[in-house]
Each structure stands twice: as structure tokens, then as C-alpha cells.
GROMACS .gro file of C-alpha atoms in nm:
model
  432
    1UNK     CA    1  15.494  13.544  15.264
    2UNK     CA    2  15.238  13.717  15.481
    3UNK     CA    3  15.000  13.500  15.675
    4UNK     CA    4  14.647  13.598  15.573
    5UNK     CA    5  14.458  13.323  15.751
    6UNK     CA    6  14.157  13.467  15.932
    7UNK     CA    7  14.102  13.411  16.300
    8UNK     CA    8  13.886  13.122  16.404
    9UNK     CA    9  13.683  13.357  16.623
   10UNK     CA   10  13.578  13.559  16.320
   11UNK     CA   11  13.481  13.248  16.128
   12UNK     CA   12  13.271  13.110  16.413
   13UNK     CA   13  13.097  13.445  16.454
   14UNK     CA   14  13.028  13.471  16.081
   15UNK     CA   15  12.897  13.113  16.064
   16UNK     CA   16  12.658  13.184  16.351
   17UNK     CA   17  12.536  13.515  16.208
   18UNK     CA   18  12.498  13.366  15.860
   19UNK     CA   19  12.266  13.098  15.995
   20UNK     CA   20  12.082  13.351  16.211
   21UNK     CA   21  12.029  13.586  15.917
   22UNK     CA   22  11.869  13.305  15.716
   23UNK     CA   23  11.647  13.201  16.006
   24UNK     CA   24  11.521  13.555  16.064
   25UNK     CA   25  11.460  13.615  15.692
   26UNK     CA   26  11.282  13.279  15.656
   27UNK     CA   27  11.059  13.351  15.955
   28UNK     CA   28  10.960  13.694  15.828
   29UNK     CA   29  10.898  13.558  15.478
   30UNK     CA   30  10.682  13.273  15.603
   31UNK     CA   31  10.479  13.487  15.842
   32UNK     CA   32  10.426  13.760  15.581
   33UNK     CA   33  10.311  13.516  15.315
   34UNK     CA   34  10.085  13.333  15.560
   35UNK     CA   35   9.905  13.629  15.717
   36UNK     CA   36   9.918  13.909  15.459
   37UNK     CA   37   9.706  13.930  15.147
   38UNK     CA   38   9.860  13.860  14.806
   39UNK     CA   39   9.846  14.156  14.571
   40UNK     CA   40   9.859  13.913  14.277
   41UNK     CA   41   9.699  13.573  14.321
   42UNK     CA   42   9.896  13.405  14.041
   43UNK     CA   43  10.077  13.167  14.277
   44UNK     CA   44   9.745  13.028  14.400
   45UNK     CA   45   9.630  12.963  14.044
   46UNK     CA   46   9.951  12.778  13.956
   47UNK     CA   47  10.012  12.574  14.271
   48UNK     CA   48   9.784  12.305  14.405
   49UNK     CA   49   9.578  12.392  14.715
   50UNK     CA   50   9.789  12.144  14.911
   51UNK     CA   51  10.089  12.377  14.866
   52UNK     CA   52   9.932  12.633  15.102
   53UNK     CA   53  10.037  12.742  15.349
   54UNK     CA   54  10.403  12.652  15.307
   55UNK     CA   55  10.738  12.824  15.299
   56UNK     CA   56  10.805  12.702  14.944
   57UNK     CA   57  10.485  12.860  14.814
   58UNK     CA   58  10.616  13.201  14.924
   59UNK     CA   59  10.906  13.164  14.680
   60UNK     CA   60  10.694  13.164  14.365
   61UNK     CA   61  10.698  13.533  14.276
   62UNK     CA   62  10.803  13.751  13.981
   63UNK     CA   63  11.076  13.593  13.767
   64UNK     CA   64  11.034  13.261  13.948
   65UNK     CA   65  10.735  13.202  13.717
   66UNK     CA   66  10.963  13.229  13.413
   67UNK     CA   67  11.225  12.998  13.561
   68UNK     CA   68  10.974  12.730  13.664
   69UNK     CA   69  10.798  12.745  13.325
   70UNK     CA   70  11.128  12.709  13.138
   71UNK     CA   71  11.224  12.419  13.363
   72UNK     CA   72  10.898  12.245  13.279
   73UNK     CA   73  10.840  12.329  12.913
   74UNK     CA   74  11.169  12.466  12.783
   75UNK     CA   75  11.218  12.800  12.608
   76UNK     CA   76  10.870  12.820  12.459
   77UNK     CA   77  10.838  13.196  12.409
   78UNK     CA   78  11.065  13.482  12.310
   79UNK     CA   79  11.063  13.653  12.654
   80UNK     CA   80  11.200  13.336  12.811
   81UNK     CA   81  11.532  13.389  12.635
   82UNK     CA   82  11.617  13.679  12.866
   83UNK     CA   83  11.672  13.413  13.135
   84UNK     CA   84  11.982  13.201  13.125
   85UNK     CA   85  11.957  12.822  13.165
   86UNK     CA   86  12.133  12.775  13.500
   87UNK     CA   87  11.829  12.803  13.728
   88UNK     CA   88  11.588  12.609  13.499
   89UNK     CA   89  11.840  12.324  13.482
   90UNK     CA   90  11.867  12.314  13.861
   91UNK     CA   91  11.488  12.322  13.897
   92UNK     CA   92  11.452  12.044  13.643
   93UNK     CA   93  11.706  11.835  13.828
   94UNK     CA   94  11.542  11.912  14.163
   95UNK     CA   95  11.210  11.800  14.019
   96UNK     CA   96  11.352  11.448  13.985
   97UNK     CA   97  11.460  11.431  14.347
   98UNK     CA   98  11.231  11.249  14.593
   99UNK     CA   99  10.983  11.478  14.765
  100UNK     CA  100  11.053  11.300  15.096
  101UNK     CA  101  10.922  11.532  15.368
  102UNK     CA  102  10.847  11.806  15.112
  103UNK     CA  103  10.520  11.887  14.939
  104UNK     CA  104  10.505  11.730  14.593
  105UNK     CA  105  10.375  12.051  14.435
  106UNK     CA  106  10.665  12.261  14.556
  107UNK     CA  107  10.945  12.009  14.609
  108UNK     CA  108  11.166  12.157  14.335
  109UNK     CA  109  11.139  12.504  14.492
  110UNK     CA  110  11.217  12.357  14.833
  111UNK     CA  111  11.523  12.166  14.711
  112UNK     CA  112  11.662  12.478  14.544
  113UNK     CA  113  11.602  12.682  14.860
  114UNK     CA  114  11.792  12.416  15.054
  115UNK     CA  115  12.079  12.439  14.806
  116UNK     CA  116  12.090  12.816  14.849
  117UNK     CA  117  12.096  12.768  15.225
  118UNK     CA  118  12.378  12.513  15.197
  119UNK     CA  119  12.605  12.761  15.016
  120UNK     CA  120  12.534  13.043  15.262
  121UNK     CA  121  12.831  12.981  15.492
  122UNK     CA  122  13.078  12.921  15.205
  123UNK     CA  123  12.963  13.246  15.043
  124UNK     CA  124  13.016  13.450  15.359
  125UNK     CA  125  13.351  13.288  15.423
  126UNK     CA  126  13.458  13.350  15.064
  127UNK     CA  127  13.411  13.726  15.082
  128UNK     CA  128  13.588  13.726  15.421
  129UNK     CA  129  13.892  13.540  15.285
  130UNK     CA  130  13.901  13.744  14.964
  131UNK     CA  131  13.897  14.066  15.165
  132UNK     CA  132  14.172  13.934  15.392
  133UNK     CA  133  14.385  13.858  15.089
  134UNK     CA  134  14.358  14.203  14.936
  135UNK     CA  135  14.342  14.426  15.245
  136UNK     CA  136  14.537  14.210  15.495
  137UNK     CA  137  14.319  14.341  15.775
  138UNK     CA  138  14.111  14.097  15.983
  139UNK     CA  139  13.891  14.377  16.115
  140UNK     CA  140  13.815  14.511  15.766
  141UNK     CA  141  13.745  14.158  15.640
  142UNK     CA  142  13.507  14.098  15.929
  143UNK     CA  143  13.331  14.429  15.870
  144UNK     CA  144  13.291  14.349  15.499
  145UNK     CA  145  13.154  14.002  15.567
  146UNK     CA  146  12.911  14.137  15.828
  147UNK     CA  147  12.781  14.393  15.578
  148UNK     CA  148  12.726  14.112  15.327
  149UNK     CA  149  12.474  13.968  15.576
  150UNK     CA  150  12.258  14.278  15.523
  151UNK     CA  151  12.165  14.240  15.156
  152UNK     CA  152  11.915  14.471  14.991
  153UNK     CA  153  11.709  14.180  14.857
  154UNK     CA  154  11.718  13.894  15.111
  155UNK     CA  155  11.434  13.693  14.956
  156UNK     CA  156  11.606  13.660  14.618
  157UNK     CA  157  11.957  13.624  14.760
  158UNK     CA  158  11.869  13.367  15.026
  159UNK     CA  159  11.589  13.139  14.911
  160UNK     CA  160  11.405  13.222  14.587
  161UNK     CA  161  11.457  13.020  14.266
  162UNK     CA  162  11.662  13.304  14.120
  163UNK     CA  163  12.010  13.313  13.969
  164UNK     CA  164  12.157  13.553  14.225
  165UNK     CA  165  12.248  13.316  14.515
  166UNK     CA  166  12.452  13.073  14.306
  167UNK     CA  167  12.586  13.346  14.078
  168UNK     CA  168  12.718  13.532  14.384
  169UNK     CA  169  12.865  13.213  14.531
  170UNK     CA  170  13.043  13.118  14.207
  171UNK     CA  171  13.166  13.473  14.146
  172UNK     CA  172  13.323  13.488  14.491
  173UNK     CA  173  13.485  13.146  14.446
  174UNK     CA  174  13.629  13.247  14.110
  175UNK     CA  175  13.770  13.568  14.253
  176UNK     CA  176  13.926  13.373  14.540
  177UNK     CA  177  14.083  13.124  14.301
  178UNK     CA  178  14.243  13.414  14.115
  179UNK     CA  179  14.406  13.575  14.414
  180UNK     CA  180  14.398  13.366  14.727
  181UNK     CA  181  14.680  13.152  14.866
  182UNK     CA  182  14.482  12.986  15.148
  183UNK     CA  183  14.153  12.802  15.199
  184UNK     CA  184  13.851  13.000  15.082
  185UNK     CA  185  13.611  12.830  15.311
  186UNK     CA  186  13.594  12.538  15.547
  187UNK     CA  187  13.232  12.491  15.648
  188UNK     CA  188  13.193  12.251  15.939
  189UNK     CA  189  13.115  11.890  15.849
  190UNK     CA  190  13.183  11.951  15.480
  191UNK     CA  191  13.522  11.784  15.442
  192UNK     CA  192  13.490  11.741  15.068
  193UNK     CA  193  13.415  12.107  15.008
  194UNK     CA  194  13.695  12.202  15.247
  195UNK     CA  195  13.946  11.995  15.048
  196UNK     CA  196  13.816  12.127  14.720
  197UNK     CA  197  13.845  12.482  14.848
  198UNK     CA  198  14.206  12.429  14.959
  199UNK     CA  199  14.301  12.289  14.620
  200UNK     CA  200  14.121  12.559  14.425
  201UNK     CA  201  14.273  12.837  14.630
  202UNK     CA  202  14.633  12.755  14.555
  203UNK     CA  203  14.794  13.050  14.385
  204UNK     CA  204  14.777  13.067  14.005
  205UNK     CA  205  14.482  12.826  13.978
  206UNK     CA  206  14.346  13.037  13.699
  207UNK     CA  207  14.188  12.741  13.524
  208UNK     CA  208  13.976  12.677  13.834
  209UNK     CA  209  13.880  13.045  13.850
  210UNK     CA  210  13.778  13.042  13.484
  211UNK     CA  211  13.558  12.738  13.540
  212UNK     CA  212  13.388  12.906  13.834
  213UNK     CA  213  13.329  13.218  13.623
  214UNK     CA  214  13.199  13.012  13.332
  215UNK     CA  215  12.956  12.833  13.563
  216UNK     CA  216  12.840  13.169  13.701
  217UNK     CA  217  12.789  13.301  13.347
  218UNK     CA  218  12.540  13.019  13.283
  219UNK     CA  219  12.312  13.185  13.541
  220UNK     CA  220  12.323  13.554  13.446
  221UNK     CA  221  12.404  13.757  13.137
  222UNK     CA  222  12.632  13.992  13.329
  223UNK     CA  223  12.855  13.692  13.392
  224UNK     CA  224  13.040  13.790  13.075
  225UNK     CA  225  13.204  14.067  13.279
  226UNK     CA  226  13.374  13.799  13.488
  227UNK     CA  227  13.594  13.731  13.186
  228UNK     CA  228  13.787  14.039  13.297
  229UNK     CA  229  13.947  13.891  13.609
  230UNK     CA  230  14.191  13.621  13.498
  231UNK     CA  231  14.334  13.821  13.205
  232UNK     CA  232  14.369  14.119  13.438
  233UNK     CA  233  14.557  13.909  13.692
  234UNK     CA  234  14.783  13.764  13.422
  235UNK     CA  235  14.845  14.073  13.211
  236UNK     CA  236  14.749  14.400  13.378
  237UNK     CA  237  14.851  14.341  13.740
  238UNK     CA  238  15.215  14.260  13.654
  239UNK     CA  239  15.224  14.567  13.432
  240UNK     CA  240  15.082  14.794  13.704
  241UNK     CA  241  15.280  14.650  13.994
  242UNK     CA  242  15.620  14.593  13.833
  243UNK     CA  243  15.600  14.736  13.478
  244UNK     CA  244  15.651  14.382  13.346
  245UNK     CA  245  15.536  14.316  12.991
  246UNK     CA  246  15.376  13.974  12.950
  247UNK     CA  247  15.527  13.706  12.733
  248UNK     CA  248  15.330  13.599  12.422
  249UNK     CA  249  15.254  13.264  12.585
  250UNK     CA  250  15.096  13.444  12.883
  251UNK     CA  251  14.887  13.660  12.648
  252UNK     CA  252  14.765  13.342  12.477
  253UNK     CA  253  14.676  13.185  12.814
  254UNK     CA  254  14.491  13.500  12.917
  255UNK     CA  255  14.283  13.492  12.598
  256UNK     CA  256  14.188  13.129  12.658
  257UNK     CA  257  14.086  13.206  13.017
  258UNK     CA  258  13.881  13.505  12.901
  259UNK     CA  259  13.700  13.285  12.651
  260UNK     CA  260  13.554  13.041  12.904
  261UNK     CA  261  13.315  13.283  13.082
  262UNK     CA  262  13.191  13.401  12.741
  263UNK     CA  263  13.090  13.055  12.621
  264UNK     CA  264  12.758  13.017  12.812
  265UNK     CA  265  12.627  13.343  12.668
  266UNK     CA  266  12.754  13.252  12.320
  267UNK     CA  267  12.583  12.913  12.320
  268UNK     CA  268  12.263  13.058  12.467
  269UNK     CA  269  12.249  13.310  12.180
  270UNK     CA  270  12.346  13.046  11.926
  271UNK     CA  271  12.068  12.815  12.042
  272UNK     CA  272  11.817  13.098  12.004
  273UNK     CA  273  11.947  13.182  11.656
  274UNK     CA  274  11.912  12.820  11.547
  275UNK     CA  275  11.560  12.804  11.693
  276UNK     CA  276  11.422  13.126  11.544
  277UNK     CA  277  11.641  13.211  11.246
  278UNK     CA  278  11.742  12.876  11.097
  279UNK     CA  279  11.408  12.698  11.127
  280UNK     CA  280  11.303  12.522  10.804
  281UNK     CA  281  11.005  12.755  10.755
  282UNK     CA  282  11.215  13.073  10.771
  283UNK     CA  283  11.425  13.244  10.506
  284UNK     CA  284  11.605  13.581  10.517
  285UNK     CA  285  11.298  13.741  10.358
  286UNK     CA  286  11.031  13.532  10.530
  287UNK     CA  287  10.763  13.731  10.715
  288UNK     CA  288  10.783  13.482  11.001
  289UNK     CA  289  11.154  13.545  11.048
  290UNK     CA  290  11.208  13.768  11.355
  291UNK     CA  291  11.367  14.102  11.262
  292UNK     CA  292  11.649  14.060  11.512
  293UNK     CA  293  11.779  13.767  11.304
  294UNK     CA  294  11.895  14.017  11.041
  295UNK     CA  295  12.090  14.238  11.283
  296UNK     CA  296  12.466  14.266  11.246
  297UNK     CA  297  12.490  14.092  11.585
  298UNK     CA  298  12.172  13.883  11.602
  299UNK     CA  299  12.121  13.882  11.978
  300UNK     CA  300  11.787  13.763  12.108
  301UNK     CA  301  11.882  13.885  12.453
  302UNK     CA  302  11.904  14.251  12.355
  303UNK     CA  303  11.591  14.210  12.138
  304UNK     CA  304  11.388  14.068  12.428
  305UNK     CA  305  11.514  14.329  12.674
  306UNK     CA  306  11.429  14.612  12.435
  307UNK     CA  307  11.096  14.473  12.310
  308UNK     CA  308  10.939  14.327  12.624
  309UNK     CA  309  11.109  14.521  12.904
  310UNK     CA  310  11.180  14.846  12.714
  311UNK     CA  311  11.544  14.844  12.816
  312UNK     CA  312  11.766  15.098  12.642
  313UNK     CA  313  12.002  15.382  12.715
  314UNK     CA  314  11.824  15.615  12.963
  315UNK     CA  315  11.487  15.470  12.858
  316UNK     CA  316  11.412  15.396  13.223
  317UNK     CA  317  11.474  15.756  13.326
  318UNK     CA  318  11.114  15.875  13.334
  319UNK     CA  319  10.930  16.054  13.616
  320UNK     CA  320  10.727  15.743  13.691
  321UNK     CA  321  11.042  15.537  13.752
  322UNK     CA  322  11.229  15.787  13.970
  323UNK     CA  323  11.124  15.609  14.295
  324UNK     CA  324  11.263  15.280  14.163
  325UNK     CA  325  11.588  15.450  14.063
  326UNK     CA  326  11.611  15.617  14.405
  327UNK     CA  327  11.574  15.277  14.576
  328UNK     CA  328  11.898  15.155  14.418
  329UNK     CA  329  12.105  15.466  14.493
  330UNK     CA  330  12.211  15.362  14.848
  331UNK     CA  331  12.397  15.072  14.683
  332UNK     CA  332  12.496  15.232  14.354
  333UNK     CA  333  12.639  15.561  14.481
  334UNK     CA  334  12.893  15.416  14.730
  335UNK     CA  335  13.002  15.156  14.473
  336UNK     CA  336  13.049  15.408  14.194
  337UNK     CA  337  13.227  15.659  14.418
  338UNK     CA  338  13.458  15.390  14.556
  339UNK     CA  339  13.533  15.241  14.213
  340UNK     CA  340  13.583  15.569  14.027
  341UNK     CA  341  13.800  15.713  14.306
  342UNK     CA  342  14.009  15.394  14.295
  343UNK     CA  343  14.070  15.440  13.923
  344UNK     CA  344  14.147  15.809  13.976
  345UNK     CA  345  14.402  15.727  14.247
  346UNK     CA  346  14.554  15.462  14.020
  347UNK     CA  347  14.606  15.717  13.743
  348UNK     CA  348  14.770  15.951  13.994
  349UNK     CA  349  14.988  15.677  14.142
  350UNK     CA  350  14.836  15.709  14.490
  351UNK     CA  351  14.675  15.370  14.550
  352UNK     CA  352  14.701  15.206  14.890
  353UNK     CA  353  14.522  15.168  15.221
  354UNK     CA  354  14.155  15.091  15.159
  355UNK     CA  355  14.211  15.096  14.782
  356UNK     CA  356  14.487  14.841  14.722
  357UNK     CA  357  14.629  14.803  14.374
  358UNK     CA  358  14.532  14.434  14.356
  359UNK     CA  359  14.162  14.528  14.361
  360UNK     CA  360  14.179  14.741  14.047
  361UNK     CA  361  13.999  14.476  13.842
  362UNK     CA  362  13.713  14.493  14.092
  363UNK     CA  363  13.704  14.873  14.059
  364UNK     CA  364  13.684  14.850  13.680
  365UNK     CA  365  13.412  14.585  13.703
  366UNK     CA  366  13.217  14.794  13.956
  367UNK     CA  367  13.239  15.105  13.739
  368UNK     CA  368  13.123  14.931  13.420
  369UNK     CA  369  12.843  14.741  13.587
  370UNK     CA  370  12.729  15.031  13.806
  371UNK     CA  371  12.704  15.270  13.511
  372UNK     CA  372  12.520  15.004  13.308
  373UNK     CA  373  12.263  14.950  13.583
  374UNK     CA  374  12.216  15.323  13.626
  375UNK     CA  375  12.171  15.408  13.257
  376UNK     CA  376  12.075  15.094  13.068
  377UNK     CA  377  11.858  14.874  13.291
  378UNK     CA  378  11.566  14.866  13.529
  379UNK     CA  379  11.786  15.030  13.788
  380UNK     CA  380  11.622  14.873  14.094
  381UNK     CA  381  11.756  14.529  13.994
  382UNK     CA  382  12.085  14.659  14.134
  383UNK     CA  383  11.939  14.565  14.473
  384UNK     CA  384  11.978  14.196  14.390
  385UNK     CA  385  12.268  14.206  14.141
  386UNK     CA  386  12.530  14.420  14.316
  387UNK     CA  387  12.586  14.179  14.610
  388UNK     CA  388  12.773  13.958  14.361
  389UNK     CA  389  13.046  14.226  14.355
  390UNK     CA  390  13.274  14.221  14.662
  391UNK     CA  391  13.346  14.588  14.592
  392UNK     CA  392  12.984  14.664  14.682
  393UNK     CA  393  13.060  14.579  15.043
  394UNK     CA  394  13.416  14.714  15.034
  395UNK     CA  395  13.270  15.049  14.936
  396UNK     CA  396  13.027  15.052  15.228
  397UNK     CA  397  13.292  14.930  15.472
  398UNK     CA  398  13.516  15.214  15.354
  399UNK     CA  399  13.226  15.454  15.397
  400UNK     CA  400  13.183  15.338  15.758
  401UNK     CA  401  13.551  15.409  15.825
  402UNK     CA  402  13.593  15.734  15.630
  403UNK     CA  403  13.247  15.881  15.689
  404UNK     CA  404  13.093  15.698  15.987
  405UNK     CA  405  12.774  15.903  15.984
  406UNK     CA  406  12.693  15.808  15.625
  407UNK     CA  407  12.804  15.452  15.685
  408UNK     CA  408  12.571  15.413  15.982
  409UNK     CA  409  12.290  15.561  15.774
  410UNK     CA  410  12.352  15.290  15.516
  411UNK     CA  411  12.336  15.016  15.780
  412UNK     CA  412  12.003  15.151  15.909
  413UNK     CA  413  11.870  15.164  15.553
  414UNK     CA  414  11.993  14.810  15.479
  415UNK     CA  415  11.818  14.667  15.786
  416UNK     CA  416  11.490  14.851  15.731
  417UNK     CA  417  11.477  14.805  15.355
  418UNK     CA  418  11.584  14.441  15.380
  419UNK     CA  419  11.291  14.366  15.611
  420UNK     CA  420  11.050  14.571  15.398
  421UNK     CA  421  11.163  14.398  15.079
  422UNK     CA  422  11.086  14.057  15.229
  423UNK     CA  423  10.732  14.170  15.311
  424UNK     CA  424  10.688  14.320  14.964
  425UNK     CA  425  10.814  13.999  14.805
  426UNK     CA  426  10.582  13.784  15.017
  427UNK     CA  427  10.277  13.990  14.918
  428UNK     CA  428  10.382  14.002  14.550
  429UNK     CA  429  10.434  14.379  14.548
  430UNK     CA  430  10.708  14.564  14.356
  431UNK     CA  431  10.989  14.638  14.317
  432UNK     CA  432  11.097  14.309  14.166
   0.00000   0.00000   0.00000
């Protein structure tokens, strides 16, 4: 068996740079929110005057209002159902923690920001180890992990009460549990997490991977796509690598593993259906019964996205939204090119090198999700959603190797846009 343990020098460097990236982002966010004028004064109307100026007050922007409202009052309005319960549950739990040295008005936001900071090193180490497993190249793993420290939306991926930080962390852990035969992470001073990581990373711990994916799916709707990985590892990989047909018992196991990441979305939709469609005052013909209740698949999520955010196939492709679409292209284009070319090479039997066969599930995921974001969403949200895909950074790392000029252009863009996005977030300016 090949030894895929990363070098300790790489890990120490990544730990240091992970901490440094958070410190720099936090400093820019705090200074921007303290000295620049808010475009929208909503945070000042919601938070007590004692909350200003503070770092936590700079986190209450955009969707954070929805999450904090749901945490406080539950799912009170239809638009709330576009947001999954993971973040509101964490905020509600954080609200019961002692404020200690934190401001009472923003203690829940502060505790969640601290949680996101605590998982920073494990997240960076996870993508490093996962890349080592698939590519068996320490230099490529280091390059990938370094690129992950230049996200396109640092405020939402580092500190804000959003789903993305924990969703990314859990997605990486699940992917590692599927494929990795060594420790995923070993953050200093965290012996318990180190032990847990070693146990979860043992080969064929698909149950652990499914639990990670199910937990991630409680934070974001696109978590249902994580149901792809364990069945792919159990059924498709053996077929592609050795033309081995799976036994019926393996097919049954794969179906059970695929079911787990689908359950959070199912129960979220079921809860909405019971709330709006099975209420005592509503009947199938009642005027107060929402029309989506009568759909063949009564999904409140698709109803809310279509009704309140006007999401639909190519509905976002208007002249007014072209700048927002263009903002996401530096992430979307490398991912789609990398993923589609991977699938093309697979069909031609030419996989290898920077497109190993074991990453085919990632290529399929990247293709499906990338096309969805490009054609059926507010495309700029790709800036905060795509970092949850390791293939996002594999594609850019490959670009740096195959086409260094374009790769360096991406790095310059990532640094400049990352800093600009923090300032825009702090001043409550789009894109969100």
C-alpha cells in the first residue's frame, strides 16, 4: 500500500497560513464595518446600540437576517423555508451559551463565528489529505490547499452565520471518509478530534461518510447531491476500475447510504407540507391552501425560490444580471472545463495524471452543480457555494500547472476580489 501521509512541514505551513488568512480577513472586515458607511442600516435597527462597534455586528448582513429570525421565532413565513434548519439550530443553541466576554446582543453570532474559526484548520487539512489520497502528490495537495485559502467569499466562508463554513467542513470530512486510509486532520491540542478523524478515515467507513453527508445536507439544499458519493464508491468505481459487477447485497447497502443525505431535505419538505397543507383550516379546495400543495411533488423549496427569488431555468439571464453572472465565471469556467474534460477522458479511456479515475464522482458532481448554478440559480452564489467542492480547487491547481498564465490570473483575481468582497459585505453592498 502506498504511503499517502503528508509531510509535517506542509501541515505546519498550512496551519499557519490558515490562521493568518482568518486574522487578515477579520481585520479587514472589522475596519471596513467600523469606518465605512452602511448602505443599508438594517443591522443598526435590529441590534442594540451597545452592539456597536463590534466584530459580531459586522456579521449581520443579507441572509443572516433570515437565519437569526428563524432561530428566534421559527419558520414564521414562507420565504424562510428556503433556508435549511442547520444554522438556525446552531444559533439557537449558541443563544443559550453564557455571553462571558461577549456582548449580550450579539453573543450567538460571536459563538458561531468562533465555531467557524475552530473548524478552519481541520477544513484545510481535510482538502490536503483528500487531494493526497487521490493524486498521491504532496506538491499538488499543498497547491490545492493553498488555493482553498483564497476563497471568493471570505466573509461568508470564514465568520458569518451562514451554512457554507460547516457545510464545506462536513462535505470534506464525508469525502475523506469515503476514500482515505489515513488521518484526515490532526489539529494541535485537539486530541479528541484527532482520534475521531483517525477512526473515521479507516477505509470503507461508508457509514461515517453518510452521516457526515447527512449532517451537511441539514445546512444546504444542494447537500442532496452528496448522496452520490458512497454509492459511486461502492458500485461505479469497481465497475470502472476492474469491470466488477456489484453483488445484490452491495447494491442494497449503496441504496441505504444514498438515502441518509436525502433525509434532511425530505423532512424539511414534509414539515412544511404539514404546516401549510394539512392545517385544520385547509382543504384541497380551500382558498387559503397554498397552490404548491397541489403540485405532483409539493415542494415548498422550489415554490419559494420561484415565487420570491424568481429562480427558474435561464430566468436569471437578463442584461441587468450579466455583471453578477460574470463575477462567478472565474470559478465556474475552470470547474466546468475540468469536470467535463474528466468525463470526456473517461469515455475515451484516457484518465490519469491530474484527472485520476477515483475522482470521477467529483467530476460528475461538479458538472451537475456547475450547470445548475449557471442556468438555474442566482449565479453569483457560486462564489460561496463552490468552495464546498474539492474539484473547484483541483481545477484551478490544474490550470496553474497546464496554463500558468491563466492560473496566475485566477490567483490575482481571487486575492483582489476576496478583499473587495469583504468590504462590500461590511458595507452591506451586493452581491450577496
